[in-house]
C-alpha cells in the first residue's frame, strides 16, 4: 500500500490535469479499501489448539480463502478501475508530454492501456487458479476425513 500511495501521491499536486489528480486520488482511496478488504477477508484467524476441531477449522479457513479469491474481482480489482480510467483519460485529453507529438503520445497511452488491461486479466486468471487449487485441497481434506 505504501508503494502505491507514494507512487500516486505526486499526481495529486499536478495543476495541469484535474482528471489525473482525481485518478490518483481514486487509486489511493481504492488502495486503502483493498487493504481493508484484504485484512477482513484473508487475514489469518486464531484456531483451536488441537483435537478434531483443528481439521474443521482448517477446512473452514480453506473455504473462506476460496470465497475471498472467488470474489476478488469485485473487491480487489474493480476498485482500481475508475482511477486507472481517469488517469488514462487525463493523459489523453489534458496532460500530454512536452516535446512528443500528439500521435506518439496517444500511441503510448494506448499501449499502456493494453498493458494495464493485460495485467488486470493476469491477476484475475491467477486468482481463478488459486480457487481451483484451494478446491483441490478442500476435496483432499474431505477424502481424508471420510476414509
PDB file of C-alpha atoms in Angstrom:
ATOM      1  CA  UNK A   1       0.000   0.000   0.000  1.00  0.00           C
ATOM      2  CA  UNK A   2       2.816   2.378   0.856  1.00  0.00           C
ATOM      3  CA  UNK A   3       4.405   1.946  -2.581  1.00  0.00           C
ATOM      4  CA  UNK A   4       1.123   2.666  -4.371  1.00  0.00           C
ATOM      5  CA  UNK A   5       0.396   5.714  -2.222  1.00  0.00           C
ATOM      6  CA  UNK A   6       3.940   7.046  -2.677  1.00  0.00           C
ATOM      7  CA  UNK A   7       3.759   6.423  -6.416  1.00  0.00           C
ATOM      8  CA  UNK A   8       0.420   8.127  -6.996  1.00  0.00           C
ATOM      9  CA  UNK A   9       0.615  10.943  -4.407  1.00  0.00           C
ATOM     10  CA  UNK A  10       2.591  13.272  -6.732  1.00  0.00           C
ATOM     11  CA  UNK A  11      -0.357  13.217  -9.144  1.00  0.00           C
ATOM     12  CA  UNK A  12      -2.470  14.948  -6.501  1.00  0.00           C
ATOM     13  CA  UNK A  13      -0.370  18.076  -6.914  1.00  0.00           C
ATOM     14  CA  UNK A  14      -0.445  18.304 -10.716  1.00  0.00           C
ATOM     15  CA  UNK A  15      -2.141  21.535 -11.631  1.00  0.00           C
ATOM     16  CA  UNK A  16      -2.449  20.866 -15.357  1.00  0.00           C
ATOM     17  CA  UNK A  17      -4.870  17.922 -15.203  1.00  0.00           C
ATOM     18  CA  UNK A  18      -7.788  17.615 -12.842  1.00  0.00           C
ATOM     19  CA  UNK A  19      -8.519  14.176 -14.331  1.00  0.00           C
ATOM     20  CA  UNK A  20      -5.087  12.879 -13.367  1.00  0.00           C
ATOM     21  CA  UNK A  21      -5.437  14.409  -9.893  1.00  0.00           C
ATOM     22  CA  UNK A  22      -8.808  12.716  -9.435  1.00  0.00           C
ATOM     23  CA  UNK A  23      -7.467   9.450 -10.874  1.00  0.00           C
ATOM     24  CA  UNK A  24      -4.535   9.467  -8.460  1.00  0.00           C
ATOM     25  CA  UNK A  25      -6.856  10.223  -5.540  1.00  0.00           C
ATOM     26  CA  UNK A  26      -9.206   7.401  -6.553  1.00  0.00           C
ATOM     27  CA  UNK A  27      -6.341   4.921  -6.831  1.00  0.00           C
ATOM     28  CA  UNK A  28      -5.050   5.904  -3.388  1.00  0.00           C
ATOM     29  CA  UNK A  29      -8.549   5.563  -1.910  1.00  0.00           C
ATOM     30  CA  UNK A  30      -9.041   2.223  -3.687  1.00  0.00           C
ATOM     31  CA  UNK A  31      -5.716   1.000  -2.306  1.00  0.00           C
ATOM     32  CA  UNK A  32      -6.870   1.632   1.262  1.00  0.00           C
ATOM     33  CA  UNK A  33     -10.208  -0.029   0.506  1.00  0.00           C
ATOM     34  CA  UNK A  34      -8.468  -3.085  -0.979  1.00  0.00           C
ATOM     35  CA  UNK A  35      -6.139  -3.263   2.037  1.00  0.00           C
ATOM     36  CA  UNK A  36      -9.098  -3.179   4.408  1.00  0.00           C
ATOM     37  CA  UNK A  37     -10.946  -5.827   2.385  1.00  0.00           C
ATOM     38  CA  UNK A  38      -7.836  -7.997   2.239  1.00  0.00           C
ATOM     39  CA  UNK A  39      -7.455  -7.815   6.016  1.00  0.00           C
ATOM     40  CA  UNK A  40     -11.148  -8.537   6.553  1.00  0.00           C
ATOM     41  CA  UNK A  41     -11.394 -11.416   4.095  1.00  0.00           C
ATOM     42  CA  UNK A  42      -7.988 -13.104   4.012  1.00  0.00           C
ATOM     43  CA  UNK A  43      -6.039 -12.475   7.221  1.00  0.00           C
ATOM     44  CA  UNK A  44      -5.464 -15.500   9.423  1.00  0.00           C
ATOM     45  CA  UNK A  45      -7.661 -16.255  12.397  1.00  0.00           C
ATOM     46  CA  UNK A  46      -6.829 -17.911  15.663  1.00  0.00           C
ATOM     47  CA  UNK A  47      -7.747 -21.575  15.633  1.00  0.00           C
ATOM     48  CA  UNK A  48      -8.150 -24.260  18.260  1.00  0.00           C
ATOM     49  CA  UNK A  49      -5.028 -25.597  19.953  1.00  0.00           C
ATOM     50  CA  UNK A  50      -5.534 -29.229  18.898  1.00  0.00           C
ATOM     51  CA  UNK A  51      -8.030 -32.021  18.505  1.00  0.00           C
ATOM     52  CA  UNK A  52     -10.693 -32.835  15.954  1.00  0.00           C
ATOM     53  CA  UNK A  53     -11.791 -29.205  15.813  1.00  0.00           C
ATOM     54  CA  UNK A  54      -8.434 -28.391  14.207  1.00  0.00           C
ATOM     55  CA  UNK A  55      -9.351 -30.202  10.972  1.00  0.00           C
ATOM     56  CA  UNK A  56     -12.742 -28.458  10.889  1.00  0.00           C
ATOM     57  CA  UNK A  57     -11.042 -25.123  11.452  1.00  0.00           C
ATOM     58  CA  UNK A  58      -8.516 -25.779   8.672  1.00  0.00           C
ATOM     59  CA  UNK A  59     -11.271 -26.721   6.230  1.00  0.00           C
ATOM     60  CA  UNK A  60     -13.237 -23.624   7.184  1.00  0.00           C
ATOM     61  CA  UNK A  61     -10.185 -21.441   6.540  1.00  0.00           C
ATOM     62  CA  UNK A  62      -9.668 -23.025   3.110  1.00  0.00           C
ATOM     63  CA  UNK A  63     -13.307 -22.368   2.229  1.00  0.00           C
ATOM     64  CA  UNK A  64     -13.030 -18.768   3.478  1.00  0.00           C
ATOM     65  CA  UNK A  65      -9.888 -18.150   1.428  1.00  0.00           C
ATOM     66  CA  UNK A  66     -11.517 -19.693  -1.629  1.00  0.00           C
ATOM     67  CA  UNK A  67     -14.541 -17.407  -1.257  1.00  0.00           C
ATOM     68  CA  UNK A  68     -12.241 -14.400  -0.930  1.00  0.00           C
ATOM     69  CA  UNK A  69     -10.391 -15.350  -4.114  1.00  0.00           C
ATOM     70  CA  UNK A  70     -13.599 -16.126  -5.982  1.00  0.00           C
ATOM     71  CA  UNK A  71     -14.925 -12.618  -5.282  1.00  0.00           C
ATOM     72  CA  UNK A  72     -11.572 -10.812  -5.633  1.00  0.00           C
ATOM     73  CA  UNK A  73     -12.577  -9.325  -8.967  1.00  0.00           C
ATOM     74  CA  UNK A  74     -15.164  -7.260  -7.118  1.00  0.00           C
ATOM     75  CA  UNK A  75     -13.201  -6.172  -4.042  1.00  0.00           C
ATOM     76  CA  UNK A  76      -9.599  -6.350  -5.314  1.00  0.00           C
ATOM     77  CA  UNK A  77      -9.580  -5.389  -8.986  1.00  0.00           C
ATOM     78  CA  UNK A  78     -12.748  -3.369  -9.656  1.00  0.00           C
ATOM     79  CA  UNK A  79     -11.999  -0.582  -7.134  1.00  0.00           C
ATOM     80  CA  UNK A  80      -8.817   0.300  -9.053  1.00  0.00           C
ATOM     81  CA  UNK A  81     -10.501   0.615 -12.451  1.00  0.00           C
ATOM     82  CA  UNK A  82     -12.154   4.073 -12.093  1.00  0.00           C
ATOM     83  CA  UNK A  83      -8.857   5.677 -11.064  1.00  0.00           C
ATOM     84  CA  UNK A  84      -6.989   3.995 -13.905  1.00  0.00           C
ATOM     85  CA  UNK A  85      -9.622   5.125 -16.415  1.00  0.00           C
ATOM     86  CA  UNK A  86      -9.396   8.713 -15.166  1.00  0.00           C
ATOM     87  CA  UNK A  87      -5.597   8.614 -15.395  1.00  0.00           C
ATOM     88  CA  UNK A  88      -5.755   7.387 -18.974  1.00  0.00           C
ATOM     89  CA  UNK A  89      -8.390   9.964 -19.935  1.00  0.00           C
ATOM     90  CA  UNK A  90      -6.381  12.684 -18.213  1.00  0.00           C
ATOM     91  CA  UNK A  91      -3.294  11.797 -20.215  1.00  0.00           C
ATOM     92  CA  UNK A  92      -5.334  11.533 -23.421  1.00  0.00           C
ATOM     93  CA  UNK A  93      -7.184  14.865 -23.103  1.00  0.00           C
ATOM     94  CA  UNK A  94      -5.263  17.076 -20.679  1.00  0.00           C
ATOM     95  CA  UNK A  95      -1.655  16.165 -19.897  1.00  0.00           C
ATOM     96  CA  UNK A  96       0.423  15.484 -22.969  1.00  0.00           C
ATOM     97  CA  UNK A  97       4.167  15.067 -22.653  1.00  0.00           C
ATOM     98  CA  UNK A  98       6.035  18.159 -23.871  1.00  0.00           C
ATOM     99  CA  UNK A  99       8.308  17.507 -26.839  1.00  0.00           C
ATOM    100  CA  UNK A 100       6.325  14.485 -28.015  1.00  0.00           C
ATOM    101  CA  UNK A 101       3.915  14.580 -30.939  1.00  0.00           C
ATOM    102  CA  UNK A 102       0.256  14.126 -30.101  1.00  0.00           C
ATOM    103  CA  UNK A 103       0.158  10.998 -32.269  1.00  0.00           C
ATOM    104  CA  UNK A 104       3.161   9.441 -30.491  1.00  0.00           C
ATOM    105  CA  UNK A 105       1.777  10.368 -27.066  1.00  0.00           C
ATOM    106  CA  UNK A 106      -1.589   8.778 -27.842  1.00  0.00           C
ATOM    107  CA  UNK A 107       0.096   5.647 -29.191  1.00  0.00           C
ATOM    108  CA  UNK A 108       1.989   5.297 -25.909  1.00  0.00           C
ATOM    109  CA  UNK A 109      -1.219   5.884 -23.931  1.00  0.00           C
ATOM    110  CA  UNK A 110      -2.998   3.142 -25.907  1.00  0.00           C
ATOM    111  CA  UNK A 111      -0.111   0.717 -25.377  1.00  0.00           C
ATOM    112  CA  UNK A 112      -0.073   1.458 -21.649  1.00  0.00           C
ATOM    113  CA  UNK A 113      -3.846   0.913 -21.534  1.00  0.00           C
ATOM    114  CA  UNK A 114      -3.417  -2.511 -23.135  1.00  0.00           C
ATOM    115  CA  UNK A 115      -0.657  -3.350 -20.637  1.00  0.00           C
ATOM    116  CA  UNK A 116      -2.889  -2.342 -17.706  1.00  0.00           C
ATOM    117  CA  UNK A 117      -5.765  -4.422 -19.087  1.00  0.00           C
ATOM    118  CA  UNK A 118      -3.466  -7.434 -19.557  1.00  0.00           C
ATOM    119  CA  UNK A 119      -2.098  -7.024 -16.017  1.00  0.00           C
ATOM    120  CA  UNK A 120      -5.633  -6.976 -14.577  1.00  0.00           C
ATOM    121  CA  UNK A 121      -6.552 -10.027 -16.656  1.00  0.00           C
ATOM    122  CA  UNK A 122      -3.421 -11.846 -15.469  1.00  0.00           C
ATOM    123  CA  UNK A 123      -4.222 -11.159 -11.820  1.00  0.00           C
ATOM    124  CA  UNK A 124      -7.775 -12.380 -12.364  1.00  0.00           C
ATOM    125  CA  UNK A 125      -6.533 -15.584 -14.029  1.00  0.00           C
ATOM    126  CA  UNK A 126      -4.067 -16.260 -11.194  1.00  0.00           C
ATOM    127  CA  UNK A 127      -6.917 -15.817  -8.740  1.00  0.00           C
ATOM    128  CA  UNK A 128      -9.023 -18.345 -10.693  1.00  0.00           C
ATOM    129  CA  UNK A 129      -6.112 -20.782 -10.481  1.00  0.00           C
ATOM    130  CA  UNK A 130      -5.971 -20.194  -6.722  1.00  0.00           C
ATOM    131  CA  UNK A 131      -9.683 -21.001  -6.417  1.00  0.00           C
ATOM    132  CA  UNK A 132      -9.107 -24.273  -8.278  1.00  0.00           C
ATOM    133  CA  UNK A 133      -6.121 -25.216  -6.101  1.00  0.00           C
ATOM    134  CA  UNK A 134      -7.970 -24.434  -2.890  1.00  0.00           C
ATOM    135  CA  UNK A 135     -10.869 -26.622  -4.061  1.00  0.00           C
ATOM    136  CA  UNK A 136      -8.426 -29.482  -4.619  1.00  0.00           C
ATOM    137  CA  UNK A 137      -7.114 -29.048  -1.058  1.00  0.00           C
ATOM    138  CA  UNK A 138     -10.662 -28.988   0.328  1.00  0.00           C
ATOM    139  CA  UNK A 139     -11.547 -32.144  -1.624  1.00  0.00           C
ATOM    140  CA  UNK A 140      -8.396 -33.923  -0.395  1.00  0.00           C
ATOM    141  CA  UNK A 141      -9.136 -32.951   3.203  1.00  0.00           C
ATOM    142  CA  UNK A 142     -12.726 -34.180   2.840  1.00  0.00           C
ATOM    143  CA  UNK A 143     -11.484 -37.502   1.392  1.00  0.00           C
ATOM    144  CA  UNK A 144      -9.093 -37.955   4.335  1.00  0.00           C
ATOM    145  CA  UNK A 145     -11.829 -37.238   6.840  1.00  0.00           C
ATOM    146  CA  UNK A 146     -14.241 -39.736   5.190  1.00  0.00           C
ATOM    147  CA  UNK A 147     -11.885 -42.614   4.805  1.00  0.00           C
TER     148      UNK A 147
END
